[in-house]
PDB file of C-alpha atoms in Angstrom:
ATOM      1  CA  MET A   1     108.346  84.114 141.911  1.00  0.00           C
ATOM      2  CA  ASP A   2     106.081  85.664 139.273  1.00  0.00           C
ATOM      3  CA  ARG A   3     107.308  85.777 135.769  1.00  0.00           C
ATOM      4  CA  LEU A   4     108.645  89.126 134.507  1.00  0.00           C
ATOM      5  CA  THR A   5     106.032  91.002 132.552  1.00  0.00           C
ATOM      6  CA  THR A   6     107.359  92.566 129.385  1.00  0.00           C
ATOM      7  CA  PHE A   7     105.549  95.581 127.910  1.00  0.00           C
ATOM      8  CA  ILE A   8     105.985  95.595 124.208  1.00  0.00           C
ATOM      9  CA  SER A   9     105.800  99.242 123.119  1.00  0.00           C
ATOM     10  CA  HIS A  10     105.465  99.839 119.299  1.00  0.00           C
ATOM     11  CA  THR A  11     103.563 101.929 116.810  1.00  0.00           C
ATOM     12  CA  LYS A  12     100.829 100.627 114.674  1.00  0.00           C
ATOM     13  CA  ARG A  13     101.635 103.201 111.937  1.00  0.00           C
ATOM     14  CA  HIS A  14     104.491 102.406 109.563  1.00  0.00           C
ATOM     15  CA  SER A  15     106.488 104.700 107.155  1.00  0.00           C
ATOM     16  CA  SER A  16     105.951 103.993 103.523  1.00  0.00           C
ATOM     17  CA  SER A  17     109.361 102.543 103.153  1.00  0.00           C
ATOM     18  CA  GLU A  18     108.770  99.944 105.998  1.00  0.00           C
ATOM     19  CA  GLY A  19     105.508  98.440 104.836  1.00  0.00           C
ATOM     20  CA  GLU A  20     104.727  95.190 106.610  1.00  0.00           C
ATOM     21  CA  ASP A  21     108.257  94.863 107.953  1.00  0.00           C
ATOM     22  CA  VAL A  22     107.198  96.318 111.312  1.00  0.00           C
ATOM     23  CA  ASP A  23     104.410  93.826 111.812  1.00  0.00           C
ATOM     24  CA  ALA A  24     106.793  91.010 111.025  1.00  0.00           C
ATOM     25  CA  LEU A  25     109.170  92.238 113.663  1.00  0.00           C
ATOM     26  CA  VAL A  26     106.500  92.593 116.345  1.00  0.00           C
ATOM     27  CA  ASP A  27     105.265  89.047 115.509  1.00  0.00           C
ATOM     28  CA  LEU A  28     108.859  87.810 115.886  1.00  0.00           C
ATOM     29  CA  VAL A  29     109.255  89.545 119.239  1.00  0.00           C
ATOM     30  CA  ARG A  30     105.934  87.933 120.541  1.00  0.00           C
ATOM     31  CA  GLU A  31     107.044  84.510 119.220  1.00  0.00           C
ATOM     32  CA  VAL A  32     110.488  84.726 120.976  1.00  0.00           C
ATOM     33  CA  ILE A  33     108.965  85.917 124.242  1.00  0.00           C
ATOM     34  CA  GLY A  34     106.431  83.043 124.028  1.00  0.00           C
ATOM     35  CA  ASN A  35     109.385  80.592 124.041  1.00  0.00           C
ATOM     36  CA  THR A  36     110.813  82.132 127.245  1.00  0.00           C
ATOM     37  CA  ARG A  37     109.790  82.336 130.815  1.00  0.00           C
ATOM     38  CA  LEU A  38     108.736  86.004 130.337  1.00  0.00           C
ATOM     39  CA  ARG A  39     105.171  87.104 130.355  1.00  0.00           C
ATOM     40  CA  GLU A  40     104.212  89.629 127.758  1.00  0.00           C
ATOM     41  CA  TYR A  41     101.814  92.530 127.929  1.00  0.00           C
ATOM     42  CA  PHE A  42     100.679  93.498 124.446  1.00  0.00           C
ATOM     43  CA  ASP A  43      98.293  96.413 124.174  1.00  0.00           C
ATOM     44  CA  ALA A  44      96.159  95.027 121.332  1.00  0.00           C
ATOM     45  CA  SER A  45      95.558  91.560 122.584  1.00  0.00           C
ATOM     46  CA  ASP A  46      95.495  92.052 126.388  1.00  0.00           C
ATOM     47  CA  LEU A  47      93.016  94.885 126.602  1.00  0.00           C
ATOM     48  CA  GLN A  48      89.348  93.653 126.813  1.00  0.00           C
ATOM     49  CA  PRO A  49      86.410  95.241 124.997  1.00  0.00           C
ATOM     50  CA  GLY A  50      84.886  97.987 127.123  1.00  0.00           C
ATOM     51  CA  SER A  51      88.000  98.402 129.239  1.00  0.00           C
ATOM     52  CA  ASP A  52      89.552 101.838 129.989  1.00  0.00           C
ATOM     53  CA  TRP A  53      92.382 101.770 127.408  1.00  0.00           C
ATOM     54  CA  ASP A  54      94.123 104.875 128.730  1.00  0.00           C
ATOM     55  CA  ALA A  55      94.135 103.685 132.353  1.00  0.00           C
ATOM     56  CA  GLU A  56      95.305 100.058 131.458  1.00  0.00           C
ATOM     57  CA  LEU A  57      98.071 101.271 129.239  1.00  0.00           C
ATOM     58  CA  ARG A  58      99.298 103.677 131.777  1.00  0.00           C
ATOM     59  CA  GLY A  59      99.117 101.166 134.598  1.00  0.00           C
ATOM     60  CA  ASN A  60     100.907  98.478 132.615  1.00  0.00           C
ATOM     61  CA  ALA A  61     103.570 100.815 131.166  1.00  0.00           C
ATOM     62  CA  SER A  62     104.440 102.073 134.715  1.00  0.00           C
ATOM     63  CA  GLN A  63     104.713  98.505 136.209  1.00  0.00           C
ATOM     64  CA  SER A  64     106.388  96.398 133.549  1.00  0.00           C
ATOM     65  CA  ALA A  65     109.821  96.014 132.009  1.00  0.00           C
ATOM     66  CA  MET A  66     109.595  97.790 128.660  1.00  0.00           C
ATOM     67  CA  LEU A  67     110.808  96.479 125.279  1.00  0.00           C
ATOM     68  CA  ALA A  68     110.404  99.389 122.876  1.00  0.00           C
ATOM     69  CA  ILE A  69     110.557  98.695 119.136  1.00  0.00           C
ATOM     70  CA  ARG A  70     111.852 101.927 117.654  1.00  0.00           C
ATOM     71  CA  THR A  71     110.819 102.010 113.948  1.00  0.00           C
ATOM     72  CA  ASP A  72     110.770 105.066 111.715  1.00  0.00           C
ATOM     73  CA  LEU A  73     107.600 106.597 113.159  1.00  0.00           C
ATOM     74  CA  TYR A  74     107.906 105.375 116.804  1.00  0.00           C
ATOM     75  CA  ALA A  75     109.583 108.471 118.232  1.00  0.00           C
ATOM     76  CA  SER A  76     106.907 110.818 116.841  1.00  0.00           C
ATOM     77  CA  ARG A  77     103.845 108.904 118.068  1.00  0.00           C
ATOM     78  CA  SER A  78     102.244 110.446 121.164  1.00  0.00           C
ATOM     79  CA  TRP A  79     101.207 107.151 122.732  1.00  0.00           C
ATOM     80  CA  CYS A  80     104.795 105.761 122.422  1.00  0.00           C
ATOM     81  CA  GLN A  81     106.139 108.875 123.976  1.00  0.00           C
ATOM     82  CA  ARG A  82     103.745 108.536 126.898  1.00  0.00           C
ATOM     83  CA  GLU A  83     104.554 104.894 127.418  1.00  0.00           C
ATOM     84  CA  ILE A  84     108.349 105.661 127.571  1.00  0.00           C
ATOM     85  CA  ALA A  85     107.841 108.594 129.846  1.00  0.00           C
ATOM     86  CA  LEU A  86     105.640 106.461 132.214  1.00  0.00           C
ATOM     87  CA  ALA A  87     108.219 103.634 132.343  1.00  0.00           C
ATOM     88  CA  LYS A  88     111.044 106.102 133.059  1.00  0.00           C
ATOM     89  CA  THR A  89     109.328 108.217 135.689  1.00  0.00           C
ATOM     90  CA  ASN A  90     108.319 105.002 137.522  1.00  0.00           C
ATOM     91  CA  GLY A  91     111.904 103.725 137.405  1.00  0.00           C
ATOM     92  CA  MET A  92     111.129 100.695 135.287  1.00  0.00           C
ATOM     93  CA  PRO A  93     113.745  99.098 132.972  1.00  0.00           C
ATOM     94  CA  VAL A  94     113.569 100.091 129.283  1.00  0.00           C
ATOM     95  CA  ILE A  95     115.413  98.512 126.375  1.00  0.00           C
ATOM     96  CA  MET A  96     115.243 100.207 122.997  1.00  0.00           C
ATOM     97  CA  MET A  97     115.360  97.963 119.971  1.00  0.00           C
ATOM     98  CA  ASP A  98     116.787 100.111 117.192  1.00  0.00           C
ATOM     99  CA  ALA A  99     114.829  98.908 114.173  1.00  0.00           C
ATOM    100  CA  ILE A 100     114.893 102.222 112.137  1.00  0.00           C
ATOM    101  CA  GLY A 101     114.543 101.412 108.485  1.00  0.00           C
ATOM    102  CA  PHE A 102     114.682 104.582 106.412  1.00  0.00           C
ATOM    103  CA  GLY A 103     115.140 107.215 109.078  1.00  0.00           C
ATOM    104  CA  GLU A 104     113.441 109.641 111.483  1.00  0.00           C
ATOM    105  CA  GLU A 105     112.414 113.196 110.797  1.00  0.00           C
ATOM    106  CA  ARG A 106     113.349 114.483 114.255  1.00  0.00           C
ATOM    107  CA  GLY A 107     113.587 111.780 116.843  1.00  0.00           C
ATOM    108  CA  SER A 108     112.699 112.467 120.555  1.00  0.00           C
ATOM    109  CA  PHE A 109     114.813 113.246 123.582  1.00  0.00           C
ATOM    110  CA  LEU A 110     112.338 110.999 125.474  1.00  0.00           C
ATOM    111  CA  MET A 111     113.679 107.925 123.689  1.00  0.00           C
ATOM    112  CA  ASP A 112     117.339 108.377 124.590  1.00  0.00           C
ATOM    113  CA  HIS A 113     119.289 107.597 127.854  1.00  0.00           C
ATOM    114  CA  VAL A 114     118.418 103.871 127.733  1.00  0.00           C
ATOM    115  CA  PRO A 115     120.343 100.839 126.603  1.00  0.00           C
ATOM    116  CA  ARG A 116     119.891 100.178 122.896  1.00  0.00           C
ATOM    117  CA  VAL A 117     120.146  97.066 120.755  1.00  0.00           C
ATOM    118  CA  ALA A 118     120.412  97.190 116.920  1.00  0.00           C
ATOM    119  CA  VAL A 119     117.846  94.854 115.151  1.00  0.00           C
ATOM    120  CA  ARG A 120     118.544  94.328 111.526  1.00  0.00           C
ATOM    121  CA  LYS A 121     117.284  92.195 108.603  1.00  0.00           C
ATOM    122  CA  VAL A 122     119.558  89.535 106.942  1.00  0.00           C
ATOM    123  CA  ASP A 123     118.431  88.164 103.629  1.00  0.00           C
ATOM    124  CA  GLY A 124     115.068  89.859 104.003  1.00  0.00           C
ATOM    125  CA  ARG A 125     114.384  88.455 107.521  1.00  0.00           C
ATOM    126  CA  TRP A 126     114.558  89.874 110.994  1.00  0.00           C
ATOM    127  CA  GLN A 127     117.134  87.876 113.205  1.00  0.00           C
ATOM    128  CA  LYS A 128     115.966  86.143 116.283  1.00  0.00           C
ATOM    129  CA  ARG A 129     119.313  86.519 117.810  1.00  0.00           C
ATOM    130  CA  ASP A 130     118.858  90.292 117.885  1.00  0.00           C
ATOM    131  CA  VAL A 131     115.580  89.845 119.725  1.00  0.00           C
ATOM    132  CA  TYR A 132     117.111  87.459 122.246  1.00  0.00           C
ATOM    133  CA  ARG A 133     120.012  89.897 122.824  1.00  0.00           C
ATOM    134  CA  ALA A 134     117.428  92.596 123.621  1.00  0.00           C
ATOM    135  CA  LEU A 135     115.495  90.361 125.930  1.00  0.00           C
ATOM    136  CA  ASN A 136     118.580  89.196 127.741  1.00  0.00           C
ATOM    137  CA  LEU A 137     119.640  92.740 128.290  1.00  0.00           C
ATOM    138  CA  LEU A 138     116.160  93.579 129.602  1.00  0.00           C
ATOM    139  CA  VAL A 139     116.410  90.760 132.089  1.00  0.00           C
ATOM    140  CA  ASP A 140     119.784  92.009 133.170  1.00  0.00           C
ATOM    141  CA  GLU A 141     118.351  95.459 133.704  1.00  0.00           C
ATOM    142  CA  CYS A 142     115.606  93.996 135.907  1.00  0.00           C
ATOM    143  CA  LEU A 143     118.065  92.253 138.031  1.00  0.00           C
ATOM    144  CA  LYS A 144     120.189  95.398 138.359  1.00  0.00           C
ATOM    145  CA  ARG A 145     117.011  97.248 139.493  1.00  0.00           C
ATOM    146  CA  ALA A 146     116.210  94.577 142.041  1.00  0.00           C
ATOM    147  CA  LEU A 147     119.689  94.703 143.470  1.00  0.00           C
ATOM    148  CA  TRP A 148     119.598  98.537 143.504  1.00  0.00           C
ATOM    149  CA  LEU A 149     116.294  98.504 145.486  1.00  0.00           C
ATOM    150  CA  HIS A 150     117.818  96.045 147.936  1.00  0.00           C
ATOM    151  CA  GLN A 151     120.884  98.294 148.375  1.00  0.00           C
ATOM    152  CA  LYS A 152     118.539 101.173 149.085  1.00  0.00           C
ATOM    153  CA  ASP A 153     116.777  99.132 151.774  1.00  0.00           C
ATOM    154  CA  LEU A 154     120.104  98.246 153.427  1.00  0.00           C
ATOM    155  CA  SER A 155     121.104 101.924 153.333  1.00  0.00           C
ATOM    156  CA  GLY A 156     118.735 102.549 156.183  1.00  0.00           C
ATOM    157  CA  GLU A 157     121.595 101.396 158.457  1.00  0.00           C
ATOM    158  CA  ARG A 158     123.906 104.028 156.972  1.00  0.00           C
ATOM    159  CA  PRO A 159     122.131 107.376 157.563  1.00  0.00           C
ATOM    160  CA  GLU A 160     125.474 109.180 157.212  1.00  0.00           C
ATOM    161  CA  LEU A 161     125.410 108.489 153.434  1.00  0.00           C
ATOM    162  CA  ASP A 162     122.701 111.153 153.253  1.00  0.00           C
ATOM    163  CA  ILE A 163     121.178 110.092 149.951  1.00  0.00           C
ATOM    164  CA  ALA A 164     118.223 112.204 148.900  1.00  0.00           C
ATOM    165  CA  TRP A 165     117.383 110.109 145.815  1.00  0.00           C
ATOM    166  CA  TRP A 166     118.326 106.526 145.014  1.00  0.00           C
ATOM    167  CA  ALA A 167     117.800 107.013 141.218  1.00  0.00           C
ATOM    168  CA  PRO A 168     117.198 103.557 139.648  1.00  0.00           C
ATOM    169  CA  HIS A 169     118.799 104.901 136.436  1.00  0.00           C
ATOM    170  CA  ALA A 170     121.131 107.839 135.656  1.00  0.00           C
ATOM    171  CA  PRO A 171     119.092 110.943 136.021  1.00  0.00           C
ATOM    172  CA  GLU A 172     117.880 112.957 132.991  1.00  0.00           C
ATOM    173  CA  PRO A 173     115.647 116.058 132.773  1.00  0.00           C
ATOM    174  CA  LEU A 174     112.434 114.029 132.582  1.00  0.00           C
ATOM    175  CA  THR A 175     113.170 111.872 135.643  1.00  0.00           C
ATOM    176  CA  LEU A 176     114.826 114.691 137.562  1.00  0.00           C
ATOM    177  CA  LEU A 177     111.742 117.006 137.038  1.00  0.00           C
ATOM    178  CA  HIS A 178     109.443 114.153 138.216  1.00  0.00           C
ATOM    179  CA  TRP A 179     111.570 113.470 141.327  1.00  0.00           C
ATOM    180  CA  ILE A 180     111.836 117.208 142.198  1.00  0.00           C
ATOM    181  CA  GLY A 181     108.049 117.670 141.824  1.00  0.00           C
ATOM    182  CA  SER A 182     107.285 114.719 144.052  1.00  0.00           C
ATOM    183  CA  GLN A 183     109.711 115.792 146.695  1.00  0.00           C
ATOM    184  CA  LEU A 184     108.390 119.362 146.766  1.00  0.00           C
ATOM    185  CA  ALA A 185     104.846 118.166 146.965  1.00  0.00           C
ATOM    186  CA  SER A 186     105.586 115.974 149.914  1.00  0.00           C
ATOM    187  CA  GLY A 187     107.612 118.678 151.728  1.00  0.00           C
ATOM    188  CA  VAL A 188     110.474 116.146 152.391  1.00  0.00           C
ATOM    189  CA  LEU A 189     113.195 118.590 151.283  1.00  0.00           C
ATOM    190  CA  ARG A 190     111.978 121.709 153.166  1.00  0.00           C
ATOM    191  CA  GLU A 191     114.263 121.194 156.193  1.00  0.00           C
ATOM    192  CA  ALA A 192     117.301 120.001 154.264  1.00  0.00           C
ATOM    193  CA  GLU A 193     120.337 122.277 153.628  1.00  0.00           C
ATOM    194  CA  GLY A 194     123.223 122.219 151.198  1.00  0.00           C
ATOM    195  CA  ALA A 195     123.539 120.194 148.035  1.00  0.00           C
ATOM    196  CA  LEU A 196     121.210 117.135 147.658  1.00  0.00           C
ATOM    197  CA  ARG A 197     123.063 113.962 146.991  1.00  0.00           C
ATOM    198  CA  ILE A 198     121.663 111.772 144.215  1.00  0.00           C
ATOM    199  CA  LEU A 199     123.044 108.249 143.815  1.00  0.00           C
ATOM    200  CA  HIS A 200     122.513 106.181 140.579  1.00  0.00           C
ATOM    201  CA  PRO A 201     123.998 102.894 139.314  1.00  0.00           C
ATOM    202  CA  ASP A 202     127.178 102.885 137.209  1.00  0.00           C
ATOM    203  CA  PRO A 203     128.290 103.966 134.598  1.00  0.00           C
ATOM    204  CA  PRO A 204     128.524 107.587 135.723  1.00  0.00           C
ATOM    205  CA  LEU A 205     127.224 110.532 133.795  1.00  0.00           C
ATOM    206  CA  GLY A 206     129.680 112.639 131.737  1.00  0.00           C
ATOM    207  CA  GLU A 207     130.743 116.047 133.080  1.00  0.00           C
ATOM    208  CA  ALA A 208     128.666 117.906 130.551  1.00  0.00           C
ATOM    209  CA  GLU A 209     125.610 115.809 131.335  1.00  0.00           C
ATOM    210  CA  ARG A 210     126.013 116.475 135.113  1.00  0.00           C
ATOM    211  CA  GLU A 211     126.428 120.254 134.507  1.00  0.00           C
ATOM    212  CA  VAL A 212     123.227 120.426 132.511  1.00  0.00           C
ATOM    213  CA  LEU A 213     121.263 118.605 135.236  1.00  0.00           C
ATOM    214  CA  GLN A 214     122.808 120.811 137.913  1.00  0.00           C
ATOM    215  CA  GLU A 215     121.858 124.052 136.184  1.00  0.00           C
ATOM    216  CA  TYR A 216     118.416 122.604 135.507  1.00  0.00           C
ATOM    217  CA  ALA A 217     117.797 121.797 139.098  1.00  0.00           C
ATOM    218  CA  LYS A 218     118.783 125.254 140.207  1.00  0.00           C
ATOM    219  CA  SER A 219     116.279 126.763 137.697  1.00  0.00           C
ATOM    220  CA  THR A 220     113.417 124.853 139.227  1.00  0.00           C
ATOM    221  CA  GLN A 221     111.518 125.521 142.453  1.00  0.00           C
ATOM    222  CA  LEU A 222     114.092 123.336 144.175  1.00  0.00           C
ATOM    223  CA  GLY A 223     116.603 126.209 143.720  1.00  0.00           C
ATOM    224  CA  ARG A 224     119.482 124.188 145.120  1.00  0.00           C
ATOM    225  CA  ASP A 225     122.606 122.357 144.032  1.00  0.00           C
ATOM    226  CA  ILE A 226     122.496 118.643 143.414  1.00  0.00           C
ATOM    227  CA  ASP A 227     125.474 116.282 143.674  1.00  0.00           C
ATOM    228  CA  ILE A 228     125.074 113.339 141.266  1.00  0.00           C
ATOM    229  CA  MET A 229     127.271 110.262 141.600  1.00  0.00           C
ATOM    230  CA  THR A 230     127.583 106.544 141.438  1.00  0.00           C
ATOM    231  CA  PRO A 231     128.418 104.151 144.328  1.00  0.00           C
ATOM    232  CA  ARG A 232     132.019 103.968 142.981  1.00  0.00           C
ATOM    233  CA  GLN A 233     132.336 107.665 143.025  1.00  0.00           C
ATOM    234  CA  LEU A 234     130.817 107.889 146.543  1.00  0.00           C
ATOM    235  CA  ALA A 235     133.352 105.265 147.701  1.00  0.00           C
ATOM    236  CA  THR A 236     136.242 107.437 146.459  1.00  0.00           C
ATOM    237  CA  ARG A 237     135.011 110.198 148.713  1.00  0.00           C
ATOM    238  CA  GLY A 238     135.062 107.834 151.666  1.00  0.00           C
ATOM    239  CA  GLY A 239     131.331 107.085 151.665  1.00  0.00           C
TER     240      GLY A 239
END
């Protein structure tokens, strides 16, 4: 089996309070990955001179498990936002390493809705154990994704489940918009009636989160109700 490719997403610009701390953390992440069975994809070193940077970054961000290093300026950088959006809309696992030093001016809604791991310095040094925790969690998310896709394949024997979307992660406005657009473009939903059932892995969304997504879906060209649930919730309904 091929080694898992890890896309390291980070910003090359640092806030004045961070200085060289960010570079040291990125170097530590690469060092730790180098001592594992993971394969890294690192934008600066893997891209060859003369290559199409935009196409290669997009391609790798949409096909690799992503380890995002969230420092002070990360959420505000357009390339970082694109990389996160590509990973999410392609259903790839994302782990956010929270390494914010001084603070963020605004943050970004694109960066939320993913597992987060705090990464801190002790005695002036980043801790390897924090990086290992993040990587272990990323591997766990990849295994969950593989199992989820296998469940989806097996569901072909259960058409009565009537699942419109096997969402690999709990839906959010970004991924819901992407899914609705793809379904409308393909014409898959034209003949369907009633609420569309969306299944995603546990844990379930909160009531307020579901309500926002349901109202959002009705405001789009979809114009229909969506029923969002996890397998456990489906089982309680007798599914």
